[in-house]
Amino acid sequence: MSTLQAVTLDRVVDMAQYPLSEPDSAEGQAVIARARRELSTLGCTVLPDFIRSSFRDVLRQECAAFAPRAHFDVETVNVYNIAVDSELPDDHPGRRSFERGNAFVARDHIPADCIISLLYSHEPFQSFVARCFGLPQLHRLADPLSGLVLNVVAPGREHPWHFDTNEFTVSMLTQEAESGGVFEYCPNIRSGACENFDDVRAVLDGKGDRLTRRLALKPGDLQLFKGRYSLHRVSPVRGEIARHSAIFAYSERPGVIGSAARTQQLFGRVLPEHLQAEGRAVRGDALLD
């Protein structure tokens, strides 16, 4: 991408607000402290205007250029991403099914010199994010497809209610929908020790307003989120413009590669690395998904 060939991330990211290379400065410590506080209480924090306004259109154009390479496959799912025909009690929230209509551009289809790729590989950014989550360090995924992806929600589609497999998620809206496409979440609706099926069921029944928060995200905002414990969705997109968001996948452990089954669902293909990694997954809790 020629636009950024001679441009460093110091000019793309608002370093005055978010001093990635100086996290121990007064400004850096203030941002990290706020992020930790909001992640602890709300399970989510947003760093607004992370990308400078002068580069937000570049961000949008870059991602829109490769968005058509997303793997589109409408899938019937439940909030736990387990088989929809699993044997569960009649009133179990896992028996509710939805159409997952969002699509993902895999990492190997994202140019290495675009803003989101440069950011994903930027070690000070990686270290800054780790500190916001209160972690000693983070590692980029070894997965050749899911380490960095673009989530595409086309008009008329949605990313329905679900929990994440990873404990935390880092994302950035790159293109706003004309209407709809709102990020909604239920902070800490479950824990590693309790599924809290009653509240999950209430949300799926449309009776969970008291449990649900809605974020007015803007392109260039950075979102840090604990998606394993917070039920969340992107509401249906309306109008003529798709919603695009970059997802930066990190792990506390090095060498993480997704399962072949989940990779096939998301990207329509698997690579030798996924087959070789089968059976090596390590779970940190006994939650359903």
Short mmCIF file of C-alpha atoms in Angstrom, two decimals:
data_model
loop_
_atom_site.label_atom_id
_atom_site.label_comp_id
_atom_site.label_asym_id
_atom_site.label_seq_id
_atom_site.Cartn_x
_atom_site.Cartn_y
_atom_site.Cartn_z
CA MET A 1 0.00 0.00 0.00
CA SER A 2 1.70 3.17 -1.20
CA THR A 3 -0.08 5.53 1.21
CA LEU A 4 1.85 4.22 4.22
CA GLN A 5 5.14 3.23 2.65
CA ALA A 6 6.89 6.24 4.18
CA VAL A 7 4.61 6.63 7.19
CA THR A 8 5.27 5.18 10.63
CA LEU A 9 2.65 4.20 13.18
CA ASP A 10 3.79 7.19 15.23
CA ARG A 11 1.87 9.32 12.74
CA VAL A 12 -1.09 6.96 12.35
CA VAL A 13 -1.81 6.44 16.07
CA ASP A 14 -2.56 9.43 18.29
CA MET A 15 0.58 9.01 20.40
CA ALA A 16 -0.22 12.08 22.48
CA GLN A 17 -3.28 10.30 23.89
CA TYR A 18 -1.87 6.78 23.64
CA PRO A 19 1.93 6.77 24.06
CA LEU A 20 2.56 3.17 23.03
CA SER A 21 6.33 3.45 23.37
CA GLU A 22 6.15 5.26 26.73
CA PRO A 23 3.61 3.32 28.80
CA ASP A 24 5.24 4.48 32.04
CA SER A 25 4.65 8.15 31.26
CA ALA A 26 1.88 9.97 33.12
CA GLU A 27 -0.35 9.80 30.05
CA GLY A 28 0.35 6.11 29.49
CA GLN A 29 -0.27 5.18 33.10
CA ALA A 30 -3.56 7.10 33.13
CA VAL A 31 -4.84 5.28 30.02
CA ILE A 32 -3.77 1.88 31.34
CA ALA A 33 -5.33 2.53 34.76
CA ARG A 34 -8.65 3.55 33.19
CA ALA A 35 -8.62 0.52 30.88
CA ARG A 36 -7.96 -1.88 33.76
CA ARG A 37 -10.68 -0.29 35.88
CA GLU A 38 -13.31 -0.50 33.12
CA LEU A 39 -12.30 -4.03 32.14
CA SER A 40 -12.63 -5.10 35.76
CA THR A 41 -16.05 -3.53 36.31
CA LEU A 42 -17.62 -3.57 32.83
CA GLY A 43 -15.62 -6.21 30.96
CA CYS A 44 -14.95 -3.67 28.19
CA THR A 45 -13.09 -0.43 27.53
CA VAL A 46 -12.91 1.79 24.46
CA LEU A 47 -9.93 3.96 23.52
CA PRO A 48 -11.61 6.57 21.30
CA ASP A 49 -9.81 8.21 18.38
CA PHE A 50 -6.92 5.75 18.63
CA ILE A 51 -6.26 6.28 14.91
CA ARG A 52 -5.71 9.92 13.96
CA SER A 53 -8.58 11.48 12.01
CA SER A 54 -6.31 12.14 9.00
CA PHE A 55 -5.76 8.39 8.57
CA ARG A 56 -9.26 7.04 9.22
CA ASP A 57 -10.26 7.19 5.57
CA VAL A 58 -7.07 5.32 4.65
CA LEU A 59 -8.00 2.72 7.28
CA ARG A 60 -11.49 2.38 5.80
CA GLN A 61 -10.32 2.21 2.18
CA GLU A 62 -7.65 -0.40 2.88
CA CYS A 63 -10.06 -2.74 4.64
CA ALA A 64 -12.87 -2.16 2.14
CA ALA A 65 -10.48 -3.19 -0.65
CA PHE A 66 -10.01 -6.71 0.71
CA ALA A 67 -13.42 -7.12 2.39
CA PRO A 68 -14.78 -8.94 -0.73
CA ARG A 69 -12.36 -11.77 0.09
CA ALA A 70 -14.37 -12.67 3.20
CA HIS A 71 -15.70 -16.21 3.42
CA PHE A 72 -19.50 -15.92 3.38
CA ASP A 73 -21.47 -18.90 4.65
CA VAL A 74 -24.70 -18.42 6.62
CA GLU A 75 -24.48 -20.81 9.55
CA THR A 76 -27.01 -21.93 12.16
CA VAL A 77 -25.43 -21.43 15.58
CA ASN A 78 -26.17 -21.01 19.27
CA VAL A 79 -24.54 -18.72 21.82
CA TYR A 80 -22.05 -21.41 22.90
CA ASN A 81 -20.83 -22.35 19.41
CA ILE A 82 -21.62 -26.00 20.10
CA ALA A 83 -23.65 -28.29 17.84
CA VAL A 84 -27.23 -27.02 17.62
CA ASP A 85 -28.51 -30.60 17.92
CA SER A 86 -26.67 -31.19 21.22
CA GLU A 87 -28.71 -33.03 23.86
CA LEU A 88 -29.77 -30.28 26.27
CA PRO A 89 -32.80 -29.65 28.51
CA ASP A 90 -35.78 -28.04 26.76
CA ASP A 91 -35.30 -24.66 28.45
CA HIS A 92 -31.52 -24.56 28.01
CA PRO A 93 -30.34 -21.36 26.22
CA GLY A 94 -28.08 -23.52 24.06
CA ARG A 95 -31.20 -24.84 22.31
CA ARG A 96 -31.87 -21.39 20.82
CA SER A 97 -30.49 -21.13 17.31
CA PHE A 98 -29.59 -18.11 15.19
CA GLU A 99 -28.30 -17.44 11.70
CA ARG A 100 -24.72 -16.20 11.81
CA GLY A 101 -24.47 -14.02 8.73
CA ASN A 102 -21.17 -12.25 9.33
CA ALA A 103 -18.05 -13.23 7.41
CA PHE A 104 -14.31 -13.13 8.00
CA VAL A 105 -11.36 -12.18 5.82
CA ALA A 106 -8.53 -14.50 6.83
CA ARG A 107 -5.12 -13.27 7.85
CA ASP A 108 -3.43 -14.53 4.70
CA HIS A 109 -5.72 -12.31 2.61
CA ILE A 110 -4.79 -9.13 4.51
CA PRO A 111 -1.83 -7.16 3.06
CA ALA A 112 1.19 -7.01 5.34
CA ASP A 113 1.67 -3.27 4.79
CA CYS A 114 -1.84 -2.02 5.65
CA ILE A 115 -2.55 -0.19 8.91
CA ILE A 116 -4.15 -3.09 10.77
CA SER A 117 -1.31 -5.48 9.85
CA LEU A 118 1.35 -2.99 10.92
CA LEU A 119 -0.50 -2.42 14.18
CA TYR A 120 -0.98 -6.14 14.87
CA SER A 121 2.76 -6.80 14.47
CA HIS A 122 3.88 -3.69 16.38
CA GLU A 123 5.53 -4.87 19.62
CA PRO A 124 4.88 -1.67 21.61
CA PHE A 125 1.18 -1.96 20.70
CA GLN A 126 1.16 -5.60 21.78
CA SER A 127 2.86 -4.73 25.08
CA PHE A 128 0.51 -1.77 25.65
CA VAL A 129 -2.55 -3.99 25.15
CA ALA A 130 -1.13 -6.59 27.55
CA ARG A 131 -0.68 -3.96 30.23
CA CYS A 132 -4.24 -2.72 29.73
CA PHE A 133 -5.45 -6.27 30.41
CA GLY A 134 -3.12 -6.53 33.41
CA LEU A 135 -1.04 -9.27 31.77
CA PRO A 136 2.76 -9.60 31.76
CA GLN A 137 2.82 -10.24 28.00
CA LEU A 138 0.80 -11.35 25.01
CA HIS A 139 1.69 -13.38 21.93
CA ARG A 140 0.42 -13.12 18.38
CA LEU A 141 -1.42 -16.26 17.32
CA ALA A 142 0.60 -18.77 15.34
CA ASP A 143 -2.57 -19.47 13.35
CA PRO A 144 -2.01 -18.47 9.70
CA LEU A 145 -5.72 -17.66 9.20
CA SER A 146 -7.20 -16.33 12.44
CA GLY A 147 -4.43 -14.24 14.00
CA LEU A 148 -5.68 -11.05 12.36
CA VAL A 149 -9.06 -10.96 10.61
CA LEU A 150 -11.60 -8.51 9.24
CA ASN A 151 -15.17 -9.12 10.42
CA VAL A 152 -17.64 -8.18 7.69
CA VAL A 153 -21.36 -7.78 8.46
CA ALA A 154 -23.24 -7.09 5.23
CA PRO A 155 -26.56 -5.21 5.09
CA GLY A 156 -29.36 -7.49 6.30
CA ARG A 157 -26.94 -9.65 8.25
CA GLU A 158 -25.89 -9.78 11.90
CA HIS A 159 -23.35 -11.39 14.22
CA PRO A 160 -25.79 -12.94 16.71
CA TRP A 161 -25.46 -13.39 20.46
CA HIS A 162 -22.43 -15.48 21.43
CA PHE A 163 -19.55 -15.97 23.83
CA ASP A 164 -15.91 -15.91 22.71
CA THR A 165 -13.57 -18.85 23.16
CA ASN A 166 -10.74 -16.46 24.04
CA GLU A 167 -10.92 -14.65 27.37
CA PHE A 168 -10.20 -11.30 25.75
CA THR A 169 -10.65 -9.60 22.38
CA VAL A 170 -8.98 -6.60 20.74
CA SER A 171 -10.88 -4.98 17.88
CA MET A 172 -11.24 -1.79 15.87
CA LEU A 173 -14.18 -0.58 13.81
CA THR A 174 -12.91 0.38 10.35
CA GLN A 175 -16.21 1.09 8.57
CA GLU A 176 -19.48 2.11 10.19
CA ALA A 177 -22.82 0.74 8.98
CA GLU A 178 -25.35 3.20 7.60
CA SER A 179 -27.65 2.15 10.43
CA GLY A 180 -27.83 -0.75 12.87
CA GLY A 181 -24.69 -2.79 13.44
CA VAL A 182 -24.55 -1.78 17.09
CA PHE A 183 -22.23 -3.64 19.46
CA GLU A 184 -24.31 -4.88 22.42
CA TYR A 185 -22.98 -6.82 25.39
CA CYS A 186 -23.91 -8.11 28.83
CA PRO A 187 -20.95 -7.46 31.16
CA ASN A 188 -19.79 -10.45 33.16
CA ILE A 189 -23.07 -12.31 32.68
CA ARG A 190 -21.21 -15.51 33.54
CA SER A 191 -17.96 -16.44 35.26
CA GLY A 192 -15.48 -19.26 35.00
CA ALA A 193 -17.40 -21.03 37.78
CA CYS A 194 -21.02 -20.26 36.83
CA GLU A 195 -22.83 -20.30 33.47
CA ASN A 196 -25.82 -18.28 34.81
CA PHE A 197 -28.24 -19.80 32.31
CA ASP A 198 -31.24 -17.85 33.69
CA ASP A 199 -29.84 -14.44 32.75
CA VAL A 200 -28.55 -15.71 29.42
CA ARG A 201 -32.02 -17.05 28.65
CA ALA A 202 -33.58 -13.70 29.61
CA VAL A 203 -31.39 -11.85 27.11
CA LEU A 204 -32.24 -14.30 24.32
CA ASP A 205 -35.94 -13.87 25.18
CA GLY A 206 -35.66 -10.12 24.72
CA LYS A 207 -36.02 -9.48 28.46
CA GLY A 208 -32.43 -8.55 29.20
CA ASP A 209 -32.36 -4.75 28.86
CA ARG A 210 -31.22 -4.39 32.47
CA LEU A 211 -28.24 -6.59 31.65
CA THR A 212 -27.30 -5.10 28.27
CA ARG A 213 -25.02 -2.21 27.34
CA ARG A 214 -24.70 -0.66 23.87
CA LEU A 215 -21.57 1.01 22.51
CA ALA A 216 -21.52 3.86 20.01
CA LEU A 217 -18.24 2.86 18.36
CA LYS A 218 -16.64 5.01 15.68
CA PRO A 219 -14.03 4.07 13.05
CA GLY A 220 -10.56 4.26 14.53
CA ASP A 221 -11.70 3.49 18.09
CA LEU A 222 -9.82 0.63 19.78
CA GLN A 223 -11.97 -1.74 21.84
CA LEU A 224 -10.63 -4.12 24.51
CA PHE A 225 -13.17 -6.68 25.63
CA LYS A 226 -13.53 -9.76 27.84
CA GLY A 227 -15.77 -11.71 25.51
CA ARG A 228 -15.56 -15.08 27.22
CA TYR A 229 -17.67 -13.94 30.15
CA SER A 230 -19.83 -11.32 28.44
CA LEU A 231 -22.59 -12.38 26.05
CA HIS A 232 -22.44 -10.06 23.02
CA ARG A 233 -23.58 -9.46 19.48
CA VAL A 234 -23.58 -7.02 16.54
CA SER A 235 -27.20 -6.10 15.84
CA PRO A 236 -28.58 -6.41 12.27
CA VAL A 237 -26.98 -4.03 9.78
CA ARG A 238 -29.41 -1.79 7.86
CA GLY A 239 -28.99 0.43 4.82
CA GLU A 240 -26.48 0.00 2.00
CA ILE A 241 -23.12 -0.01 3.83
CA ALA A 242 -21.49 -3.05 5.44
CA ARG A 243 -19.93 -2.91 8.90
CA HIS A 244 -16.22 -3.76 9.00
CA SER A 245 -14.10 -4.35 12.09
CA ALA A 246 -10.56 -5.64 12.51
CA ILE A 247 -9.96 -8.28 15.18
CA PHE A 248 -6.43 -8.56 16.60
CA ALA A 249 -6.07 -12.02 18.15
CA TYR A 250 -3.51 -12.49 20.91
CA SER A 251 -2.94 -15.20 23.49
CA GLU A 252 -1.17 -15.50 26.83
CA ARG A 253 0.51 -18.62 25.44
CA PRO A 254 2.78 -18.76 22.37
CA GLY A 255 2.04 -21.04 19.44
CA VAL A 256 -1.78 -21.01 19.63
CA ILE A 257 -3.58 -22.39 16.56
CA GLY A 258 -7.34 -22.76 16.15
CA SER A 259 -9.14 -26.08 15.81
CA ALA A 260 -9.65 -27.53 12.34
CA ALA A 261 -13.45 -27.70 12.81
CA ARG A 262 -13.83 -24.07 13.87
CA THR A 263 -11.39 -22.91 11.20
CA GLN A 264 -13.41 -24.70 8.52
CA GLN A 265 -16.59 -22.98 9.77
CA LEU A 266 -15.10 -19.50 9.74
CA PHE A 267 -12.91 -19.58 6.66
CA GLY A 268 -14.16 -22.50 4.56
CA ARG A 269 -10.74 -24.16 4.56
CA VAL A 270 -8.02 -25.52 6.81
CA LEU A 271 -4.26 -25.59 6.37
CA PRO A 272 -1.70 -28.23 7.37
CA GLU A 273 -0.90 -26.22 10.50
CA HIS A 274 -4.45 -26.74 11.79
CA LEU A 275 -4.37 -30.49 11.21
CA GLN A 276 -0.97 -30.79 12.89
CA ALA A 277 -2.22 -28.87 15.94
CA GLU A 278 -5.31 -31.03 16.53
CA GLY A 279 -5.59 -32.32 20.08
CA ARG A 280 -3.18 -29.79 21.58
CA ALA A 281 -5.80 -27.26 22.75
CA VAL A 282 -5.72 -26.40 26.46
CA ARG A 283 -8.86 -25.20 28.26
CA GLY A 284 -8.63 -22.90 31.26
CA ASP A 285 -12.15 -23.52 32.56
CA ALA A 286 -15.08 -25.94 32.32
CA LEU A 287 -17.55 -23.60 30.59
CA LEU A 288 -19.85 -25.05 27.94
CA ASP A 289 -18.24 -23.59 24.85
#
